[in-house]
Amino acid sequence: MSTDTTGRQATRVRPEDPVRMIMSTPVATVDSGASVLDAATELVADETGAVLVTGAGALGLLSERDVLTLVGTGVDLAAIQVVDVMTEDLVWARPDDTVAAVAHQMVEAKVRHLPVGDGRHAVGIVSLRDLTAVLVAAIRGGTPPVPGR
């Protein structure tokens, strides 16, 4: 085990390790009735690329790409509710799924963010950025930064 730049002990993450080792926690959330503008503000405040949409039985994901797509159309983001534009059919990973399996799952599903949990309650989220950090660290022989901690 090595020490990272913050003085914490760092563990080298391998493709066969569980995704819980690289997932970001806590998960940024926004209520389904919130405006897209409010969700965009949350994305910026949490420095994240996606928020989990919760409330009123709705469970989805809104990403920075979703927001940019709307901005490109010139619509008023304050006038659109998250529930109307979120991705609803989410692909999930379980905390014990391997990093390699989750990477494959994301490529197959063509998604950039994947909630980690039981299919209804998220305990984390993994992004392509998280997976890239593992890949770069493996190439360099180092340890990727641990997101959300």
mmCIF file of N, CA and C in Angstrom:
data_model
loop_
_atom_site.group_PDB
_atom_site.id
_atom_site.type_symbol
_atom_site.label_atom_id
_atom_site.label_comp_id
_atom_site.label_asym_id
_atom_site.label_seq_id
_atom_site.Cartn_x
_atom_site.Cartn_y
_atom_site.Cartn_z
ATOM 1 N N MET A 1 0.849 -1.162 0.000
ATOM 2 C CA MET A 1 0.000 0.000 0.000
ATOM 3 C C MET A 1 0.903 1.237 0.000
ATOM 4 N N SER A 2 0.522 2.253 -0.765
ATOM 5 C CA SER A 2 1.300 3.482 -0.852
ATOM 6 C C SER A 2 0.528 4.634 -0.221
ATOM 7 N N THR A 3 1.169 5.803 -0.168
ATOM 8 C CA THR A 3 0.516 6.987 0.356
ATOM 9 C C THR A 3 0.307 7.966 -0.780
ATOM 10 N N ASP A 4 -0.905 8.530 -0.897
ATOM 11 C CA ASP A 4 -1.170 9.483 -1.973
ATOM 12 C C ASP A 4 -0.746 10.884 -1.539
ATOM 13 N N THR A 5 -1.004 11.874 -2.388
ATOM 14 C CA THR A 5 -0.546 13.242 -2.125
ATOM 15 C C THR A 5 -1.246 13.894 -0.946
ATOM 16 N N THR A 6 -2.344 13.325 -0.464
ATOM 17 C CA THR A 6 -3.038 13.891 0.692
ATOM 18 C C THR A 6 -2.582 13.232 1.983
ATOM 19 N N GLY A 7 -1.675 12.262 1.881
ATOM 20 C CA GLY A 7 -1.199 11.567 3.066
ATOM 21 C C GLY A 7 -2.023 10.349 3.435
ATOM 22 N N ARG A 8 -3.105 10.094 2.686
ATOM 23 C CA ARG A 8 -3.936 8.917 2.952
ATOM 24 C C ARG A 8 -3.269 7.688 2.361
ATOM 25 N N GLN A 9 -3.545 6.552 2.955
ATOM 26 C CA GLN A 9 -3.059 5.331 2.344
ATOM 27 C C GLN A 9 -3.897 5.059 1.105
ATOM 28 N N ALA A 10 -3.245 4.720 0.021
ATOM 29 C CA ALA A 10 -3.935 4.499 -1.239
ATOM 30 C C ALA A 10 -3.813 3.038 -1.646
ATOM 31 N N THR A 11 -4.871 2.504 -2.205
ATOM 32 C CA THR A 11 -4.896 1.136 -2.676
ATOM 33 C C THR A 11 -4.962 1.152 -4.188
ATOM 34 N N ARG A 12 -4.135 0.381 -4.809
ATOM 35 C CA ARG A 12 -4.167 0.300 -6.271
ATOM 36 C C ARG A 12 -5.423 -0.444 -6.692
ATOM 37 N N VAL A 13 -6.185 0.173 -7.575
ATOM 38 C CA VAL A 13 -7.424 -0.423 -8.053
ATOM 39 C C VAL A 13 -7.129 -1.213 -9.322
ATOM 40 N N ARG A 14 -7.638 -2.441 -9.361
ATOM 41 C CA ARG A 14 -7.448 -3.316 -10.520
ATOM 42 C C ARG A 14 -8.797 -3.601 -11.174
ATOM 43 N N PRO A 15 -8.798 -3.986 -12.416
ATOM 44 C CA PRO A 15 -10.072 -4.266 -13.109
ATOM 45 C C PRO A 15 -10.954 -5.281 -12.393
ATOM 46 N N GLU A 16 -10.357 -6.199 -11.666
ATOM 47 C CA GLU A 16 -11.144 -7.225 -10.973
ATOM 48 C C GLU A 16 -11.642 -6.771 -9.600
ATOM 49 N N ASP A 17 -11.287 -5.564 -9.180
ATOM 50 C CA ASP A 17 -11.755 -5.032 -7.900
ATOM 51 C C ASP A 17 -13.206 -4.568 -8.015
ATOM 52 N N PRO A 18 -13.913 -4.516 -6.869
ATOM 53 C CA PRO A 18 -15.312 -4.062 -6.902
ATOM 54 C C PRO A 18 -15.413 -2.573 -7.219
ATOM 55 N N VAL A 19 -16.455 -2.214 -7.948
ATOM 56 C CA VAL A 19 -16.652 -0.829 -8.378
ATOM 57 C C VAL A 19 -16.854 0.111 -7.193
ATOM 58 N N ARG A 20 -17.253 -0.412 -6.048
ATOM 59 C CA ARG A 20 -17.421 0.458 -4.876
ATOM 60 C C ARG A 20 -16.117 1.167 -4.511
ATOM 61 N N MET A 21 -14.986 0.620 -4.971
ATOM 62 C CA MET A 21 -13.694 1.245 -4.684
ATOM 63 C C MET A 21 -13.478 2.538 -5.467
ATOM 64 N N ILE A 22 -14.213 2.715 -6.573
ATOM 65 C CA ILE A 22 -14.003 3.923 -7.383
ATOM 66 C C ILE A 22 -15.253 4.782 -7.517
ATOM 67 N N MET A 23 -16.384 4.303 -7.047
ATOM 68 C CA MET A 23 -17.622 5.076 -7.207
ATOM 69 C C MET A 23 -17.565 6.347 -6.370
ATOM 70 N N SER A 24 -18.275 7.355 -6.833
ATOM 71 C CA SER A 24 -18.371 8.614 -6.098
ATOM 72 C C SER A 24 -19.513 8.542 -5.099
ATOM 73 N N THR A 25 -19.258 9.045 -3.913
ATOM 74 C CA THR A 25 -20.272 9.127 -2.872
ATOM 75 C C THR A 25 -20.101 10.456 -2.151
ATOM 76 N N PRO A 26 -21.121 11.043 -1.611
ATOM 77 C CA PRO A 26 -22.522 10.655 -1.781
ATOM 78 C C PRO A 26 -23.002 10.996 -3.191
ATOM 79 N N VAL A 27 -24.142 10.475 -3.548
ATOM 80 C CA VAL A 27 -24.725 10.713 -4.865
ATOM 81 C C VAL A 27 -25.458 12.057 -4.842
ATOM 82 N N ALA A 28 -25.149 12.908 -5.798
ATOM 83 C CA ALA A 28 -25.869 14.180 -5.932
ATOM 84 C C ALA A 28 -27.279 13.867 -6.419
ATOM 85 N N THR A 29 -28.265 14.493 -5.800
ATOM 86 C CA THR A 29 -29.657 14.243 -6.173
ATOM 87 C C THR A 29 -30.388 15.556 -6.413
ATOM 88 N N VAL A 30 -31.471 15.437 -7.148
ATOM 89 C CA VAL A 30 -32.374 16.566 -7.376
ATOM 90 C C VAL A 30 -33.789 15.993 -7.449
ATOM 91 N N ASP A 31 -34.757 16.748 -6.955
ATOM 92 C CA ASP A 31 -36.143 16.306 -6.975
ATOM 93 C C ASP A 31 -36.683 16.351 -8.405
ATOM 94 N N SER A 32 -37.534 15.405 -8.739
ATOM 95 C CA SER A 32 -38.077 15.312 -10.096
ATOM 96 C C SER A 32 -38.855 16.557 -10.507
ATOM 97 N N GLY A 33 -39.397 17.300 -9.541
ATOM 98 C CA GLY A 33 -40.151 18.508 -9.845
ATOM 99 C C GLY A 33 -39.294 19.754 -9.987
ATOM 100 N N ALA A 34 -37.994 19.621 -9.750
ATOM 101 C CA ALA A 34 -37.090 20.767 -9.870
ATOM 102 C C ALA A 34 -36.946 21.178 -11.331
ATOM 103 N N SER A 35 -36.568 22.415 -11.536
ATOM 104 C CA SER A 35 -36.320 22.882 -12.901
ATOM 105 C C SER A 35 -34.951 22.388 -13.359
ATOM 106 N N VAL A 36 -34.768 22.337 -14.649
ATOM 107 C CA VAL A 36 -33.472 21.957 -15.204
ATOM 108 C C VAL A 36 -32.411 22.972 -14.781
ATOM 109 N N LEU A 37 -32.800 24.231 -14.639
ATOM 110 C CA LEU A 37 -31.865 25.248 -14.162
ATOM 111 C C LEU A 37 -31.389 24.917 -12.748
ATOM 112 N N ASP A 38 -32.303 24.511 -11.877
ATOM 113 C CA ASP A 38 -31.919 24.106 -10.519
ATOM 114 C C ASP A 38 -30.990 22.893 -10.550
ATOM 115 N N ALA A 39 -31.280 21.946 -11.420
ATOM 116 C CA ALA A 39 -30.428 20.761 -11.546
ATOM 117 C C ALA A 39 -29.039 21.145 -12.054
ATOM 118 N N ALA A 40 -28.984 22.069 -13.016
ATOM 119 C CA ALA A 40 -27.694 22.530 -13.532
ATOM 120 C C ALA A 40 -26.891 23.200 -12.426
ATOM 121 N N THR A 41 -27.561 23.954 -11.584
ATOM 122 C CA THR A 41 -26.901 24.597 -10.443
ATOM 123 C C THR A 41 -26.332 23.538 -9.502
ATOM 124 N N GLU A 42 -27.080 22.472 -9.294
ATOM 125 C CA GLU A 42 -26.622 21.354 -8.449
ATOM 126 C C GLU A 42 -25.408 20.669 -9.069
ATOM 127 N N LEU A 43 -25.427 20.468 -10.380
ATOM 128 C CA LEU A 43 -24.280 19.864 -11.067
ATOM 129 C C LEU A 43 -23.016 20.683 -10.828
ATOM 130 N N VAL A 44 -23.139 21.989 -10.951
ATOM 131 C CA VAL A 44 -21.987 22.871 -10.756
ATOM 132 C C VAL A 44 -21.544 22.858 -9.295
ATOM 133 N N ALA A 45 -22.495 22.982 -8.373
ATOM 134 C CA ALA A 45 -22.170 23.033 -6.947
ATOM 135 C C ALA A 45 -21.478 21.759 -6.478
ATOM 136 N N ASP A 46 -21.920 20.618 -6.986
ATOM 137 C CA ASP A 46 -21.353 19.331 -6.573
ATOM 138 C C ASP A 46 -20.163 18.896 -7.430
ATOM 139 N N GLU A 47 -19.841 19.699 -8.427
ATOM 140 C CA GLU A 47 -18.739 19.373 -9.345
ATOM 141 C C GLU A 47 -18.864 17.935 -9.856
ATOM 142 N N THR A 48 -20.048 17.647 -10.369
ATOM 143 C CA THR A 48 -20.328 16.308 -10.865
ATOM 144 C C THR A 48 -20.930 16.393 -12.260
ATOM 145 N N GLY A 49 -20.937 15.289 -12.967
ATOM 146 C CA GLY A 49 -21.454 15.266 -14.324
ATOM 147 C C GLY A 49 -22.878 14.776 -14.444
ATOM 148 N N ALA A 50 -23.454 14.296 -13.317
ATOM 149 C CA ALA A 50 -24.825 13.782 -13.365
ATOM 150 C C ALA A 50 -25.437 13.830 -11.979
ATOM 151 N N VAL A 51 -26.755 14.003 -11.957
ATOM 152 C CA VAL A 51 -27.502 13.948 -10.698
ATOM 153 C C VAL A 51 -28.573 12.874 -10.817
ATOM 154 N N LEU A 52 -28.802 12.180 -9.729
ATOM 155 C CA LEU A 52 -29.874 11.207 -9.667
ATOM 156 C C LEU A 52 -31.161 11.960 -9.380
ATOM 157 N N VAL A 53 -32.209 11.655 -10.132
ATOM 158 C CA VAL A 53 -33.501 12.321 -9.977
ATOM 159 C C VAL A 53 -34.373 11.446 -9.086
ATOM 160 N N THR A 54 -34.918 12.059 -8.022
ATOM 161 C CA THR A 54 -35.699 11.315 -7.036
ATOM 162 C C THR A 54 -37.039 11.996 -6.814
ATOM 163 N N GLY A 55 -37.958 11.287 -6.159
ATOM 164 C CA GLY A 55 -39.230 11.862 -5.756
ATOM 165 C C GLY A 55 -40.393 11.454 -6.629
ATOM 166 N N ALA A 56 -41.568 11.428 -6.038
ATOM 167 C CA ALA A 56 -42.836 11.158 -6.735
ATOM 168 C C ALA A 56 -42.780 9.896 -7.593
ATOM 169 N N GLY A 57 -42.081 8.896 -7.116
ATOM 170 C CA GLY A 57 -41.995 7.649 -7.854
ATOM 171 C C GLY A 57 -41.062 7.690 -9.046
ATOM 172 N N ALA A 58 -40.565 8.870 -9.385
ATOM 173 C CA ALA A 58 -39.659 8.981 -10.530
ATOM 174 C C ALA A 58 -38.237 8.696 -10.085
ATOM 175 N N LEU A 59 -37.545 7.943 -10.859
ATOM 176 C CA LEU A 59 -36.140 7.703 -10.610
ATOM 177 C C LEU A 59 -35.441 7.752 -11.952
ATOM 178 N N GLY A 60 -34.553 8.697 -12.083
ATOM 179 C CA GLY A 60 -33.862 8.868 -13.346
ATOM 180 C C GLY A 60 -32.526 9.532 -13.134
ATOM 181 N N LEU A 61 -31.939 9.963 -14.222
ATOM 182 C CA LEU A 61 -30.634 10.593 -14.195
ATOM 183 C C LEU A 61 -30.652 11.771 -15.153
ATOM 184 N N LEU A 62 -30.064 12.865 -14.731
ATOM 185 C CA LEU A 62 -29.895 14.030 -15.593
ATOM 186 C C LEU A 62 -28.410 14.337 -15.634
ATOM 187 N N SER A 63 -27.870 14.428 -16.837
ATOM 188 C CA SER A 63 -26.436 14.657 -16.994
ATOM 189 C C SER A 63 -26.152 16.046 -17.539
ATOM 190 N N GLU A 64 -24.893 16.429 -17.435
ATOM 191 C CA GLU A 64 -24.475 17.709 -17.990
ATOM 192 C C GLU A 64 -24.724 17.755 -19.490
ATOM 193 N N ARG A 65 -24.614 16.630 -20.144
ATOM 194 C CA ARG A 65 -24.884 16.559 -21.583
ATOM 195 C C ARG A 65 -26.354 16.841 -21.874
ATOM 196 N N ASP A 66 -27.243 16.323 -21.033
ATOM 197 C CA ASP A 66 -28.675 16.607 -21.179
ATOM 198 C C ASP A 66 -28.934 18.110 -21.081
ATOM 199 N N VAL A 67 -28.290 18.746 -20.110
ATOM 200 C CA VAL A 67 -28.463 20.189 -19.925
ATOM 201 C C VAL A 67 -27.919 20.949 -21.129
ATOM 202 N N LEU A 68 -26.743 20.578 -21.603
ATOM 203 C CA LEU A 68 -26.157 21.261 -22.763
ATOM 204 C C LEU A 68 -27.007 21.098 -24.014
ATOM 205 N N THR A 69 -27.614 19.939 -24.174
ATOM 206 C CA THR A 69 -28.501 19.720 -25.318
ATOM 207 C C THR A 69 -29.662 20.700 -25.279
ATOM 208 N N LEU A 70 -30.223 20.918 -24.094
ATOM 209 C CA LEU A 70 -31.323 21.874 -23.948
ATOM 210 C C LEU A 70 -30.850 23.307 -24.176
ATOM 211 N N VAL A 71 -29.688 23.638 -23.650
ATOM 212 C CA VAL A 71 -29.135 24.986 -23.843
ATOM 213 C C VAL A 71 -28.994 25.268 -25.335
ATOM 214 N N GLY A 72 -28.571 24.282 -26.074
ATOM 215 C CA GLY A 72 -28.393 24.433 -27.516
ATOM 216 C C GLY A 72 -29.678 24.709 -28.272
ATOM 217 N N THR A 73 -30.814 24.354 -27.676
ATOM 218 C CA THR A 73 -32.092 24.616 -28.339
ATOM 219 C C THR A 73 -32.637 26.002 -28.006
ATOM 220 N N GLY A 74 -32.027 26.659 -26.998
ATOM 221 C CA GLY A 74 -32.457 28.001 -26.632
ATOM 222 C C GLY A 74 -33.648 28.059 -25.702
ATOM 223 N N VAL A 75 -34.050 26.920 -25.138
ATOM 224 C CA VAL A 75 -35.204 26.921 -24.229
ATOM 225 C C VAL A 75 -34.833 27.538 -22.883
ATOM 226 N N ASP A 76 -35.841 27.953 -22.142
ATOM 227 C CA ASP A 76 -35.660 28.501 -20.805
ATOM 228 C C ASP A 76 -35.535 27.334 -19.825
ATOM 229 N N LEU A 77 -34.347 27.116 -19.296
ATOM 230 C CA LEU A 77 -34.110 25.983 -18.398
ATOM 231 C C LEU A 77 -34.932 26.063 -17.112
ATOM 232 N N ALA A 78 -35.312 27.263 -16.722
ATOM 233 C CA ALA A 78 -36.130 27.432 -15.517
ATOM 234 C C ALA A 78 -37.568 26.992 -15.743
ATOM 235 N N ALA A 79 -37.978 26.878 -17.009
ATOM 236 C CA ALA A 79 -39.362 26.535 -17.336
ATOM 237 C C ALA A 79 -39.568 25.039 -17.593
ATOM 238 N N ILE A 80 -38.504 24.270 -17.549
ATOM 239 C CA ILE A 80 -38.599 22.835 -17.848
ATOM 240 C C ILE A 80 -38.302 22.047 -16.586
ATOM 241 N N GLN A 81 -39.161 21.077 -16.268
ATOM 242 C CA GLN A 81 -38.929 20.220 -15.111
ATOM 243 C C GLN A 81 -38.000 19.068 -15.476
ATOM 244 N N VAL A 82 -37.191 18.687 -14.510
ATOM 245 C CA VAL A 82 -36.247 17.591 -14.690
ATOM 246 C C VAL A 82 -36.952 16.315 -15.134
ATOM 247 N N VAL A 83 -38.113 16.036 -14.561
ATOM 248 C CA VAL A 83 -38.841 14.805 -14.861
ATOM 249 C C VAL A 83 -39.178 14.698 -16.353
ATOM 250 N N ASP A 84 -39.278 15.826 -17.029
ATOM 251 C CA ASP A 84 -39.636 15.820 -18.446
ATOM 252 C C ASP A 84 -38.460 15.517 -19.377
ATOM 253 N N VAL A 85 -37.244 15.582 -18.877
ATOM 254 C CA VAL A 85 -36.084 15.392 -19.752
ATOM 255 C C VAL A 85 -35.072 14.377 -19.226
ATOM 256 N N MET A 86 -35.302 13.829 -18.046
ATOM 257 C CA MET A 86 -34.348 12.888 -17.455
ATOM 258 C C MET A 86 -34.335 11.565 -18.217
ATOM 259 N N THR A 87 -33.263 10.837 -18.071
ATOM 260 C CA THR A 87 -33.176 9.471 -18.572
ATOM 261 C C THR A 87 -33.854 8.581 -17.538
ATOM 262 N N GLU A 88 -34.844 7.814 -17.991
ATOM 263 C CA GLU A 88 -35.631 7.012 -17.058
ATOM 264 C C GLU A 88 -35.201 5.559 -16.963
ATOM 265 N N ASP A 89 -34.864 4.943 -18.062
ATOM 266 C CA ASP A 89 -34.509 3.521 -18.061
ATOM 267 C C ASP A 89 -33.032 3.384 -17.716
ATOM 268 N N LEU A 90 -32.752 3.424 -16.423
ATOM 269 C CA LEU A 90 -31.366 3.414 -15.979
ATOM 270 C C LEU A 90 -30.770 2.014 -16.003
ATOM 271 N N VAL A 91 -29.500 1.975 -16.320
ATOM 272 C CA VAL A 91 -28.705 0.772 -16.183
ATOM 273 C C VAL A 91 -27.993 0.921 -14.845
ATOM 274 N N TRP A 92 -28.004 -0.125 -14.037
ATOM 275 C CA TRP A 92 -27.421 -0.078 -12.700
ATOM 276 C C TRP A 92 -26.244 -1.024 -12.566
ATOM 277 N N ALA A 93 -25.344 -0.670 -11.683
ATOM 278 C CA ALA A 93 -24.278 -1.581 -11.251
ATOM 279 C C ALA A 93 -24.512 -1.880 -9.779
ATOM 280 N N ARG A 94 -24.033 -3.012 -9.342
ATOM 281 C CA ARG A 94 -24.080 -3.348 -7.913
ATOM 282 C C ARG A 94 -22.692 -3.051 -7.326
ATOM 283 N N PRO A 95 -22.623 -2.704 -6.055
ATOM 284 C CA PRO A 95 -21.338 -2.332 -5.463
ATOM 285 C C PRO A 95 -20.242 -3.389 -5.614
ATOM 286 N N ASP A 96 -20.629 -4.670 -5.677
ATOM 287 C CA ASP A 96 -19.632 -5.733 -5.800
ATOM 288 C C ASP A 96 -19.299 -6.102 -7.241
ATOM 289 N N ASP A 97 -19.969 -5.489 -8.222
ATOM 290 C CA ASP A 97 -19.597 -5.722 -9.617
ATOM 291 C C ASP A 97 -18.159 -5.262 -9.821
ATOM 292 N N THR A 98 -17.431 -5.936 -10.671
ATOM 293 C CA THR A 98 -16.036 -5.544 -10.890
ATOM 294 C C THR A 98 -15.944 -4.278 -11.734
ATOM 295 N N VAL A 99 -14.841 -3.571 -11.570
ATOM 296 C CA VAL A 99 -14.580 -2.371 -12.364
ATOM 297 C C VAL A 99 -14.642 -2.728 -13.847
ATOM 298 N N ALA A 100 -14.048 -3.848 -14.237
ATOM 299 C CA ALA A 100 -14.054 -4.271 -15.643
ATOM 300 C C ALA A 100 -15.465 -4.541 -16.140
ATOM 301 N N ALA A 101 -16.287 -5.207 -15.340
ATOM 302 C CA ALA A 101 -17.660 -5.515 -15.748
ATOM 303 C C ALA A 101 -18.478 -4.237 -15.905
ATOM 304 N N VAL A 102 -18.275 -3.284 -15.003
ATOM 305 C CA VAL A 102 -19.009 -2.024 -15.078
ATOM 306 C C VAL A 102 -18.561 -1.227 -16.304
ATOM 307 N N ALA A 103 -17.268 -1.230 -16.590
ATOM 308 C CA ALA A 103 -16.766 -0.546 -17.791
ATOM 309 C C ALA A 103 -17.416 -1.150 -19.037
ATOM 310 N N HIS A 104 -17.465 -2.461 -19.101
ATOM 311 C CA HIS A 104 -18.103 -3.145 -20.233
ATOM 312 C C HIS A 104 -19.588 -2.794 -20.309
ATOM 313 N N GLN A 105 -20.248 -2.782 -19.177
ATOM 314 C CA GLN A 105 -21.674 -2.458 -19.108
ATOM 315 C C GLN A 105 -21.934 -1.041 -19.629
ATOM 316 N N MET A 106 -21.075 -0.109 -19.263
ATOM 317 C CA MET A 106 -21.239 1.280 -19.698
ATOM 318 C C MET A 106 -21.030 1.414 -21.198
ATOM 319 N N VAL A 107 -20.052 0.710 -21.739
ATOM 320 C CA VAL A 107 -19.809 0.748 -23.183
ATOM 321 C C VAL A 107 -20.998 0.149 -23.927
ATOM 322 N N GLU A 108 -21.466 -0.994 -23.471
ATOM 323 C CA GLU A 108 -22.597 -1.662 -24.119
ATOM 324 C C GLU A 108 -23.866 -0.810 -24.074
ATOM 325 N N ALA A 109 -24.108 -0.143 -22.944
ATOM 326 C CA ALA A 109 -25.317 0.666 -22.783
ATOM 327 C C ALA A 109 -25.154 2.078 -23.352
ATOM 328 N N LYS A 110 -23.933 2.420 -23.739
ATOM 329 C CA LYS A 110 -23.622 3.746 -24.287
ATOM 330 C C LYS A 110 -24.000 4.851 -23.304
ATOM 331 N N VAL A 111 -23.558 4.679 -22.047
ATOM 332 C CA VAL A 111 -23.818 5.675 -21.009
ATOM 333 C C VAL A 111 -22.501 6.162 -20.417
ATOM 334 N N ARG A 112 -22.529 7.367 -19.879
ATOM 335 C CA ARG A 112 -21.342 7.971 -19.266
ATOM 336 C C ARG A 112 -21.377 7.940 -17.747
ATOM 337 N N HIS A 113 -22.554 7.694 -17.190
ATOM 338 C CA HIS A 113 -22.740 7.648 -15.737
ATOM 339 C C HIS A 113 -23.613 6.460 -15.392
ATOM 340 N N LEU A 114 -23.258 5.764 -14.321
ATOM 341 C CA LEU A 114 -23.997 4.574 -13.921
ATOM 342 C C LEU A 114 -24.232 4.608 -12.416
ATOM 343 N N PRO A 115 -25.499 4.624 -11.988
ATOM 344 C CA PRO A 115 -25.743 4.547 -10.552
ATOM 345 C C PRO A 115 -25.343 3.168 -10.028
ATOM 346 N N VAL A 116 -24.875 3.153 -8.801
ATOM 347 C CA VAL A 116 -24.472 1.906 -8.150
ATOM 348 C C VAL A 116 -25.419 1.692 -6.973
ATOM 349 N N GLY A 117 -26.070 0.543 -6.956
ATOM 350 C CA GLY A 117 -27.019 0.245 -5.884
ATOM 351 C C GLY A 117 -27.822 -0.983 -6.219
ATOM 352 N N ASP A 118 -29.055 -1.008 -5.715
ATOM 353 C CA ASP A 118 -29.898 -2.192 -5.866
ATOM 354 C C ASP A 118 -30.966 -2.050 -6.952
ATOM 355 N N GLY A 119 -30.864 -1.016 -7.776
ATOM 356 C CA GLY A 119 -31.846 -0.802 -8.827
ATOM 357 C C GLY A 119 -32.949 0.155 -8.421
ATOM 358 N N ARG A 120 -32.942 0.557 -7.165
ATOM 359 C CA ARG A 120 -33.937 1.510 -6.665
ATOM 360 C C ARG A 120 -33.295 2.557 -5.757
ATOM 361 N N HIS A 121 -32.275 2.141 -5.007
ATOM 362 C CA HIS A 121 -31.574 3.035 -4.092
ATOM 363 C C HIS A 121 -30.096 3.058 -4.448
ATOM 364 N N ALA A 122 -29.580 4.238 -4.721
ATOM 365 C CA ALA A 122 -28.179 4.387 -5.109
ATOM 366 C C ALA A 122 -27.297 4.610 -3.885
ATOM 367 N N VAL A 123 -26.169 3.922 -3.872
ATOM 368 C CA VAL A 123 -25.167 4.129 -2.821
ATOM 369 C C VAL A 123 -23.951 4.864 -3.379
ATOM 370 N N GLY A 124 -23.927 5.014 -4.703
ATOM 371 C CA GLY A 124 -22.823 5.703 -5.360
ATOM 372 C C GLY A 124 -23.131 5.879 -6.835
ATOM 373 N N ILE A 125 -22.194 6.487 -7.531
ATOM 374 C CA ILE A 125 -22.308 6.631 -8.975
ATOM 375 C C ILE A 125 -20.902 6.514 -9.555
ATOM 376 N N VAL A 126 -20.810 5.880 -10.693
ATOM 377 C CA VAL A 126 -19.519 5.741 -11.357
ATOM 378 C C VAL A 126 -19.621 6.409 -12.724
ATOM 379 N N SER A 127 -18.564 7.080 -13.109
ATOM 380 C CA SER A 127 -18.554 7.797 -14.376
ATOM 381 C C SER A 127 -17.397 7.320 -15.252
ATOM 382 N N LEU A 128 -17.453 7.705 -16.507
ATOM 383 C CA LEU A 128 -16.327 7.404 -17.387
ATOM 384 C C LEU A 128 -15.048 8.034 -16.860
ATOM 385 N N ARG A 129 -15.169 9.189 -16.227
ATOM 386 C CA ARG A 129 -13.994 9.850 -15.631
ATOM 387 C C ARG A 129 -13.373 8.957 -14.557
ATOM 388 N N ASP A 130 -14.202 8.315 -13.729
ATOM 389 C CA ASP A 130 -13.694 7.408 -12.697
ATOM 390 C C ASP A 130 -12.953 6.235 -13.341
ATOM 391 N N LEU A 131 -13.538 5.683 -14.389
ATOM 392 C CA LEU A 131 -12.911 4.544 -15.074
ATOM 393 C C LEU A 131 -11.625 4.962 -15.771
ATOM 394 N N THR A 132 -11.605 6.154 -16.334
ATOM 395 C CA THR A 132 -10.396 6.654 -16.989
ATOM 396 C C THR A 132 -9.266 6.803 -15.977
ATOM 397 N N ALA A 133 -9.576 7.263 -14.769
ATOM 398 C CA ALA A 133 -8.557 7.408 -13.728
ATOM 399 C C ALA A 133 -7.916 6.060 -13.399
ATOM 400 N N VAL A 134 -8.731 5.004 -13.358
ATOM 401 C CA VAL A 134 -8.207 3.665 -13.107
ATOM 402 C C VAL A 134 -7.297 3.235 -14.252
ATOM 403 N N LEU A 135 -7.735 3.481 -15.479
ATOM 404 C CA LEU A 135 -6.952 3.098 -16.641
ATOM 405 C C LEU A 135 -5.615 3.843 -16.686
ATOM 406 N N VAL A 136 -5.653 5.133 -16.477
ATOM 407 C CA VAL A 136 -4.419 5.930 -16.497
ATOM 408 C C VAL A 136 -3.472 5.478 -15.391
ATOM 409 N N ALA A 137 -4.007 5.226 -14.196
ATOM 410 C CA ALA A 137 -3.171 4.762 -13.094
ATOM 411 C C ALA A 137 -2.546 3.405 -13.412
ATOM 412 N N ALA A 138 -3.312 2.531 -14.055
ATOM 413 C CA ALA A 138 -2.778 1.221 -14.424
ATOM 414 C C ALA A 138 -1.647 1.360 -15.437
ATOM 415 N N ILE A 139 -1.819 2.250 -16.386
ATOM 416 C CA ILE A 139 -0.786 2.480 -17.395
ATOM 417 C C ILE A 139 0.477 3.042 -16.747
ATOM 418 N N ARG A 140 0.301 3.985 -15.830
ATOM 419 C CA ARG A 140 1.443 4.632 -15.172
ATOM 420 C C ARG A 140 1.979 3.825 -14.002
ATOM 421 N N GLY A 141 1.227 2.821 -13.567
ATOM 422 C CA GLY A 141 1.667 2.021 -12.424
ATOM 423 C C GLY A 141 1.411 2.696 -11.095
ATOM 424 N N GLY A 142 0.478 3.631 -11.069
ATOM 425 C CA GLY A 142 0.179 4.369 -9.842
ATOM 426 C C GLY A 142 -1.182 4.027 -9.300
ATOM 427 N N THR A 143 -1.694 4.929 -8.497
ATOM 428 C CA THR A 143 -2.985 4.751 -7.845
ATOM 429 C C THR A 143 -3.918 5.857 -8.272
ATOM 430 N N PRO A 144 -5.126 5.514 -8.744
ATOM 431 C CA PRO A 144 -6.067 6.560 -9.145
ATOM 432 C C PRO A 144 -6.583 7.319 -7.934
ATOM 433 N N PRO A 145 -6.974 8.572 -8.123
ATOM 434 C CA PRO A 145 -7.589 9.295 -7.022
ATOM 435 C C PRO A 145 -8.913 8.646 -6.656
ATOM 436 N N VAL A 146 -9.271 8.691 -5.394
ATOM 437 C CA VAL A 146 -10.541 8.116 -4.944
ATOM 438 C C VAL A 146 -11.581 9.220 -4.964
ATOM 439 N N PRO A 147 -12.592 9.130 -5.849
ATOM 440 C CA PRO A 147 -13.585 10.191 -5.971
ATOM 441 C C PRO A 147 -14.500 10.265 -4.758
ATOM 442 N N GLY A 148 -15.002 11.462 -4.506
ATOM 443 C CA GLY A 148 -16.015 11.648 -3.478
ATOM 444 C C GLY A 148 -15.538 11.436 -2.061
ATOM 445 N N ARG A 149 -14.236 11.426 -1.853
ATOM 446 C CA ARG A 149 -13.735 11.209 -0.481
ATOM 447 C C ARG A 149 -12.673 12.212 -0.161
#
